[in-house]
PDB file of C-alpha atoms in Angstrom:
ATOM      1  CA  MET A  61     -31.652   3.998 -35.185  1.00  0.00           C
ATOM      2  CA  ASN A  62     -32.636   6.039 -32.145  1.00  0.00           C
ATOM      3  CA  HIS A  63     -35.343   4.534 -29.936  1.00  0.00           C
ATOM      4  CA  LEU A  64     -37.255   7.285 -28.184  1.00  0.00           C
ATOM      5  CA  ASN A  65     -38.704   4.936 -25.558  1.00  0.00           C
ATOM      6  CA  SER A  66     -35.335   3.417 -24.530  1.00  0.00           C
ATOM      7  CA  PRO A  67     -33.682   4.837 -21.430  1.00  0.00           C
ATOM      8  CA  PRO A  68     -30.158   6.193 -22.007  1.00  0.00           C
ATOM      9  CA  SER A  69     -27.309   3.756 -21.406  1.00  0.00           C
ATOM     10  CA  TYR A  70     -24.398   4.790 -19.165  1.00  0.00           C
ATOM     11  CA  PRO A  71     -22.006   1.811 -18.901  1.00  0.00           C
ATOM     12  CA  GLY A  72     -19.230   4.012 -17.505  1.00  0.00           C
ATOM     13  CA  LEU A  73     -21.482   5.273 -14.730  1.00  0.00           C
ATOM     14  CA  SER A  74     -22.289   1.713 -13.621  1.00  0.00           C
ATOM     15  CA  LEU A  75     -18.603   0.850 -13.481  1.00  0.00           C
ATOM     16  CA  LEU A  76     -17.841   4.024 -11.517  1.00  0.00           C
ATOM     17  CA  ILE A  77     -20.567   3.249  -8.964  1.00  0.00           C
ATOM     18  CA  MET A  78     -19.342  -0.345  -8.523  1.00  0.00           C
ATOM     19  CA  MET A  79     -15.723   0.801  -8.047  1.00  0.00           C
ATOM     20  CA  GLY A  80     -16.850   3.396  -5.510  1.00  0.00           C
ATOM     21  CA  LEU A  81     -18.681   0.754  -3.534  1.00  0.00           C
ATOM     22  CA  LEU A  82     -15.627  -1.526  -3.564  1.00  0.00           C
ATOM     23  CA  ILE A  83     -13.358   1.263  -2.374  1.00  0.00           C
ATOM     24  CA  THR A  84     -15.636   2.262   0.497  1.00  0.00           C
ATOM     25  CA  VAL A  85     -16.304  -1.286   1.735  1.00  0.00           C
ATOM     26  CA  THR A  86     -14.105  -2.235   4.678  1.00  0.00           C
ATOM     27  CA  PRO A  87     -12.735  -5.766   4.207  1.00  0.00           C
ATOM     28  CA  VAL A  88     -13.780  -8.054   7.043  1.00  0.00           C
ATOM     29  CA  TRP A  89     -10.401  -9.787   7.003  1.00  0.00           C
ATOM     30  CA  ALA A  90      -8.373  -6.753   8.118  1.00  0.00           C
ATOM     31  CA  VAL A  91      -6.693  -7.113  11.504  1.00  0.00           C
ATOM     32  CA  PRO A  92      -7.447  -4.148  13.762  1.00  0.00           C
ATOM     33  CA  MET A  93      -4.071  -2.443  14.242  1.00  0.00           C
ATOM     34  CA  VAL A  94      -2.782  -2.376  17.808  1.00  0.00           C
ATOM     35  CA  ASN A  95      -0.193   0.445  17.480  1.00  0.00           C
ATOM     36  CA  ASP A  96      -0.853   2.784  14.577  1.00  0.00           C
ATOM     37  CA  PRO A  97       2.549   4.224  13.525  1.00  0.00           C
ATOM     38  CA  LYS A  98       0.938   7.312  11.886  1.00  0.00           C
ATOM     39  CA  GLY A  99       3.726   7.245   9.296  1.00  0.00           C
ATOM     40  CA  PHE A 100       6.903   5.290   8.607  1.00  0.00           C
ATOM     41  CA  HIS A 101      10.329   5.394  10.273  1.00  0.00           C
ATOM     42  CA  GLU A 102       9.275   8.415  12.324  1.00  0.00           C
ATOM     43  CA  ILE A 103       8.157  10.395   9.265  1.00  0.00           C
ATOM     44  CA  ALA A 104       4.546  11.419   9.867  1.00  0.00           C
ATOM     45  CA  TRP A 105       1.923  11.156   7.159  1.00  0.00           C
ATOM     46  CA  GLY A 106       1.517  14.457   5.330  1.00  0.00           C
ATOM     47  CA  THR A 107       5.141  15.535   5.828  1.00  0.00           C
ATOM     48  CA  SER A 108       6.919  17.084   2.834  1.00  0.00           C
ATOM     49  CA  LEU A 109       9.784  14.821   1.687  1.00  0.00           C
ATOM     50  CA  THR A 110      11.413  17.330  -0.689  1.00  0.00           C
ATOM     51  CA  ALA A 111      13.927  18.738   1.812  1.00  0.00           C
ATOM     52  CA  ARG A 112      14.960  15.414   3.404  1.00  0.00           C
ATOM     53  CA  GLN A 113      18.681  14.792   3.054  1.00  0.00           C
ATOM     54  CA  ASP A 114      18.344  11.012   3.453  1.00  0.00           C
ATOM     55  CA  LEU A 115      16.034  10.556   0.432  1.00  0.00           C
ATOM     56  CA  GLU A 116      16.534  11.103  -3.287  1.00  0.00           C
ATOM     57  CA  THR A 117      13.872  11.668  -5.924  1.00  0.00           C
ATOM     58  CA  ILE A 118      13.600   8.848  -8.460  1.00  0.00           C
ATOM     59  CA  HIS A 119      10.406   9.916 -10.236  1.00  0.00           C
ATOM     60  CA  SER A 120       8.570  13.197 -10.136  1.00  0.00           C
ATOM     61  CA  GLY A 121       5.185  13.762 -11.736  1.00  0.00           C
ATOM     62  CA  THR A 122       2.668  16.545 -11.562  1.00  0.00           C
ATOM     63  CA  HIS A 123       1.073  15.216  -8.371  1.00  0.00           C
ATOM     64  CA  VAL A 124       2.983  12.059  -7.368  1.00  0.00           C
ATOM     65  CA  THR A 125       6.679  11.882  -6.451  1.00  0.00           C
ATOM     66  CA  GLU A 126       8.685   8.764  -5.540  1.00  0.00           C
ATOM     67  CA  TYR A 127      11.777   8.780  -3.337  1.00  0.00           C
ATOM     68  CA  ARG A 128      14.256   6.150  -2.211  1.00  0.00           C
ATOM     69  CA  PRO A 129      16.793   6.154   0.601  1.00  0.00           C
ATOM     70  CA  LYS A 130      20.209   7.441  -0.473  1.00  0.00           C
ATOM     71  CA  THR A 131      21.923   4.508   1.217  1.00  0.00           C
ATOM     72  CA  ASN A 132      22.245   1.394  -0.934  1.00  0.00           C
ATOM     73  CA  ARG A 133      20.951  -0.868   1.821  1.00  0.00           C
ATOM     74  CA  SER A 134      17.218  -1.109   2.284  1.00  0.00           C
ATOM     75  CA  THR A 135      16.237  -2.846   5.495  1.00  0.00           C
ATOM     76  CA  PHE A 136      12.930  -3.413   7.220  1.00  0.00           C
ATOM     77  CA  ALA A 137      12.016  -5.781  10.046  1.00  0.00           C
ATOM     78  CA  GLY A 138      15.712  -6.578  10.474  1.00  0.00           C
ATOM     79  CA  ALA A 139      15.966  -8.028   6.946  1.00  0.00           C
ATOM     80  CA  GLU A 140      17.351  -6.863   3.617  1.00  0.00           C
ATOM     81  CA  MET A 141      14.615  -5.640   1.263  1.00  0.00           C
ATOM     82  CA  THR A 142      14.801  -5.474  -2.532  1.00  0.00           C
ATOM     83  CA  SER A 143      13.596  -1.862  -2.447  1.00  0.00           C
ATOM     84  CA  ILE A 144      11.855   0.717  -0.295  1.00  0.00           C
ATOM     85  CA  LEU A 145      10.050   3.631  -1.935  1.00  0.00           C
ATOM     86  CA  TYR A 146       8.530   6.640  -0.199  1.00  0.00           C
ATOM     87  CA  VAL A 147       5.675   8.165  -2.186  1.00  0.00           C
ATOM     88  CA  SER A 148       4.086  11.578  -1.794  1.00  0.00           C
ATOM     89  CA  VAL A 149       0.942  12.974  -3.335  1.00  0.00           C
ATOM     90  CA  ASP A 150       0.818  16.756  -3.769  1.00  0.00           C
ATOM     91  CA  ASP A 151       4.012  16.998  -1.656  1.00  0.00           C
ATOM     92  CA  GLN A 152       2.470  15.087   1.270  1.00  0.00           C
ATOM     93  CA  PHE A 153       3.982  11.771   2.391  1.00  0.00           C
ATOM     94  CA  ALA A 154       1.263   9.165   1.770  1.00  0.00           C
ATOM     95  CA  ARG A 155       2.724   5.687   1.080  1.00  0.00           C
ATOM     96  CA  VAL A 156       5.677   3.375   1.497  1.00  0.00           C
ATOM     97  CA  THR A 157       6.135   0.525  -0.974  1.00  0.00           C
ATOM     98  CA  ILE A 158       8.507  -2.270   0.048  1.00  0.00           C
ATOM     99  CA  ARG A 159       9.562  -5.214  -2.124  1.00  0.00           C
ATOM    100  CA  TYR A 160      11.346  -8.285  -0.816  1.00  0.00           C
ATOM    101  CA  GLU A 161      12.325 -11.796  -1.872  1.00  0.00           C
ATOM    102  CA  GLY A 162      12.529 -15.142  -0.142  1.00  0.00           C
ATOM    103  CA  GLU A 163      10.344 -17.238   2.116  1.00  0.00           C
ATOM    104  CA  GLN A 164      12.582 -16.657   5.139  1.00  0.00           C
ATOM    105  CA  VAL A 165      12.423 -12.867   4.683  1.00  0.00           C
ATOM    106  CA  HIS A 166       8.630 -13.147   4.296  1.00  0.00           C
ATOM    107  CA  LYS A 167       8.357 -14.994   7.610  1.00  0.00           C
ATOM    108  CA  GLN A 168      10.565 -12.376   9.262  1.00  0.00           C
ATOM    109  CA  VAL A 169       8.408  -9.539   7.884  1.00  0.00           C
ATOM    110  CA  LEU A 170       5.196 -11.215   9.077  1.00  0.00           C
ATOM    111  CA  ASN A 171       6.639 -11.905  12.540  1.00  0.00           C
ATOM    112  CA  PHE A 172       7.690  -8.258  12.838  1.00  0.00           C
ATOM    113  CA  LEU A 173       4.306  -6.934  11.675  1.00  0.00           C
ATOM    114  CA  GLU A 174       2.408  -9.241  14.022  1.00  0.00           C
ATOM    115  CA  ALA A 175       4.607  -8.222  16.968  1.00  0.00           C
ATOM    116  CA  GLN A 176       4.138  -4.521  16.196  1.00  0.00           C
ATOM    117  CA  PHE A 177       0.553  -4.320  14.972  1.00  0.00           C
ATOM    118  CA  GLY A 178      -1.401  -7.412  16.045  1.00  0.00           C
ATOM    119  CA  SER A 179      -1.673 -11.141  15.582  1.00  0.00           C
ATOM    120  CA  LEU A 180      -3.117 -12.601  12.388  1.00  0.00           C
ATOM    121  CA  GLN A 181      -4.574 -15.675  14.120  1.00  0.00           C
ATOM    122  CA  ARG A 182      -7.578 -13.812  15.497  1.00  0.00           C
ATOM    123  CA  VAL A 183      -9.053 -13.015  12.094  1.00  0.00           C
ATOM    124  CA  PRO A 184     -10.966 -15.796  10.310  1.00  0.00           C
ATOM    125  CA  GLY A 185     -10.692 -15.829   6.529  1.00  0.00           C
ATOM    126  CA  GLN A 186      -7.201 -14.312   6.346  1.00  0.00           C
ATOM    127  CA  MET A 187      -5.319 -16.143   3.615  1.00  0.00           C
ATOM    128  CA  ALA A 188      -2.264 -17.607   5.349  1.00  0.00           C
ATOM    129  CA  ARG A 189      -1.228 -20.324   2.918  1.00  0.00           C
ATOM    130  CA  GLY A 190      -1.298 -20.900  -0.807  1.00  0.00           C
ATOM    131  CA  LEU A 191       0.335 -19.443  -3.857  1.00  0.00           C
ATOM    132  CA  ASN A 192      -0.864 -15.891  -3.137  1.00  0.00           C
ATOM    133  CA  GLN A 193      -1.044 -14.811   0.485  1.00  0.00           C
ATOM    134  CA  GLN A 194      -2.601 -11.538   1.608  1.00  0.00           C
ATOM    135  CA  TYR A 195      -2.655  -9.828   4.989  1.00  0.00           C
ATOM    136  CA  THR A 196      -4.027  -6.469   6.095  1.00  0.00           C
ATOM    137  CA  TRP A 197      -3.740  -4.433   9.297  1.00  0.00           C
ATOM    138  CA  ARG A 198      -5.941  -1.357   9.632  1.00  0.00           C
ATOM    139  CA  GLY A 199      -5.526   1.448  12.139  1.00  0.00           C
ATOM    140  CA  PRO A 200      -7.180   4.850  12.425  1.00  0.00           C
ATOM    141  CA  ASP A 201      -4.458   6.564  10.339  1.00  0.00           C
ATOM    142  CA  THR A 202      -2.493   3.723   8.700  1.00  0.00           C
ATOM    143  CA  GLU A 203      -3.242   0.638   6.631  1.00  0.00           C
ATOM    144  CA  ILE A 204      -0.647  -2.076   6.004  1.00  0.00           C
ATOM    145  CA  ASN A 205      -1.119  -4.586   3.184  1.00  0.00           C
ATOM    146  CA  VAL A 206       1.169  -7.549   2.507  1.00  0.00           C
ATOM    147  CA  THR A 207       0.967  -9.712  -0.600  1.00  0.00           C
ATOM    148  CA  TYR A 208       3.303 -12.679  -0.970  1.00  0.00           C
ATOM    149  CA  GLN A 209       3.580 -14.838  -4.088  1.00  0.00           C
ATOM    150  CA  ALA A 210       4.869 -18.211  -2.919  1.00  0.00           C
ATOM    151  CA  GLY A 211       5.665 -19.457  -6.436  1.00  0.00           C
ATOM    152  CA  THR A 212       8.168 -16.669  -7.100  1.00  0.00           C
ATOM    153  CA  GLU A 213       8.926 -15.972  -3.414  1.00  0.00           C
ATOM    154  CA  ARG A 214       8.269 -12.258  -3.905  1.00  0.00           C
ATOM    155  CA  GLY A 215       6.618 -10.061  -1.335  1.00  0.00           C
ATOM    156  CA  TYR A 216       5.062  -6.620  -1.562  1.00  0.00           C
ATOM    157  CA  LEU A 217       4.304  -4.462   1.445  1.00  0.00           C
ATOM    158  CA  PHE A 218       2.268  -1.265   1.229  1.00  0.00           C
ATOM    159  CA  ILE A 219       2.068   1.060   4.217  1.00  0.00           C
ATOM    160  CA  ASP A 220      -0.482   3.769   3.494  1.00  0.00           C
ATOM    161  CA  SER A 221      -1.950   6.865   5.051  1.00  0.00           C
ATOM    162  CA  ARG A 222      -5.659   6.108   5.159  1.00  0.00           C
ATOM    163  CA  THR A 223      -6.543   9.736   4.398  1.00  0.00           C
ATOM    164  CA  LEU A 224      -3.894  10.594   1.774  1.00  0.00           C
ATOM    165  CA  ALA A 225      -3.438   7.350  -0.209  1.00  0.00           C
ATOM    166  CA  PRO A 226      -6.964   7.447  -1.713  1.00  0.00           C
ATOM    167  CA  ARG A 227      -5.888  10.655  -3.484  1.00  0.00           C
ATOM    168  CA  PHE A 228      -3.653   8.563  -5.766  1.00  0.00           C
ATOM    169  CA  ASN A 229      -6.865   7.389  -7.440  1.00  0.00           C
ATOM    170  CA  ASP A 230      -7.748  11.003  -8.278  1.00  0.00           C
ATOM    171  CA  TYR A 231      -4.696  11.224 -10.534  1.00  0.00           C
ATOM    172  CA  MET A 232      -4.982   7.917 -12.346  1.00  0.00           C
ATOM    173  CA  THR A 233      -5.964   8.205 -15.989  1.00  0.00           C
ATOM    174  CA  ASP A 234      -8.819   6.271 -17.530  1.00  0.00           C
ATOM    175  CA  SER A 235      -6.635   5.071 -20.393  1.00  0.00           C
ATOM    176  CA  ALA A 236      -3.362   3.207 -20.749  1.00  0.00           C
ATOM    177  CA  GLU A 237      -1.598   6.176 -22.328  1.00  0.00           C
TER     178      GLU A 237
END
């Protein structure tokens, strides 16, 4: 039955507005970055990765392409990482995803990031202990996010271009196809 006096319902619109607000809100727990790297390992954000001889393509989609170093060893912060992926959106370098394992490696990664980009102690509310730890450094061009799961001793590090990484959301589908 159609009620003529009822306003139209747009549940998808409400969800879209809420997600937009969450994306645009700057978390108060982000450490202001001291030295913005403007990329990763001297590769500037926005650079095309297709012609690099030191990287190989592992997944190529219409808009997003993932690369990994051709060498078998993946190191960061002086420690062995499980994997390092370079990700481009529309042929522009936009993100690095690093996975690692072990509490000692996690401490080494945090020490390196604090030495390079700023101390975590000056930000109240940063989650430094517990089963799931999260840390964020934010610079004008780069954002670094670390998540560490103490129960499994697995860490995830995302180094993003602040201008290009949001474009990944443009290419996500609304379904789980």
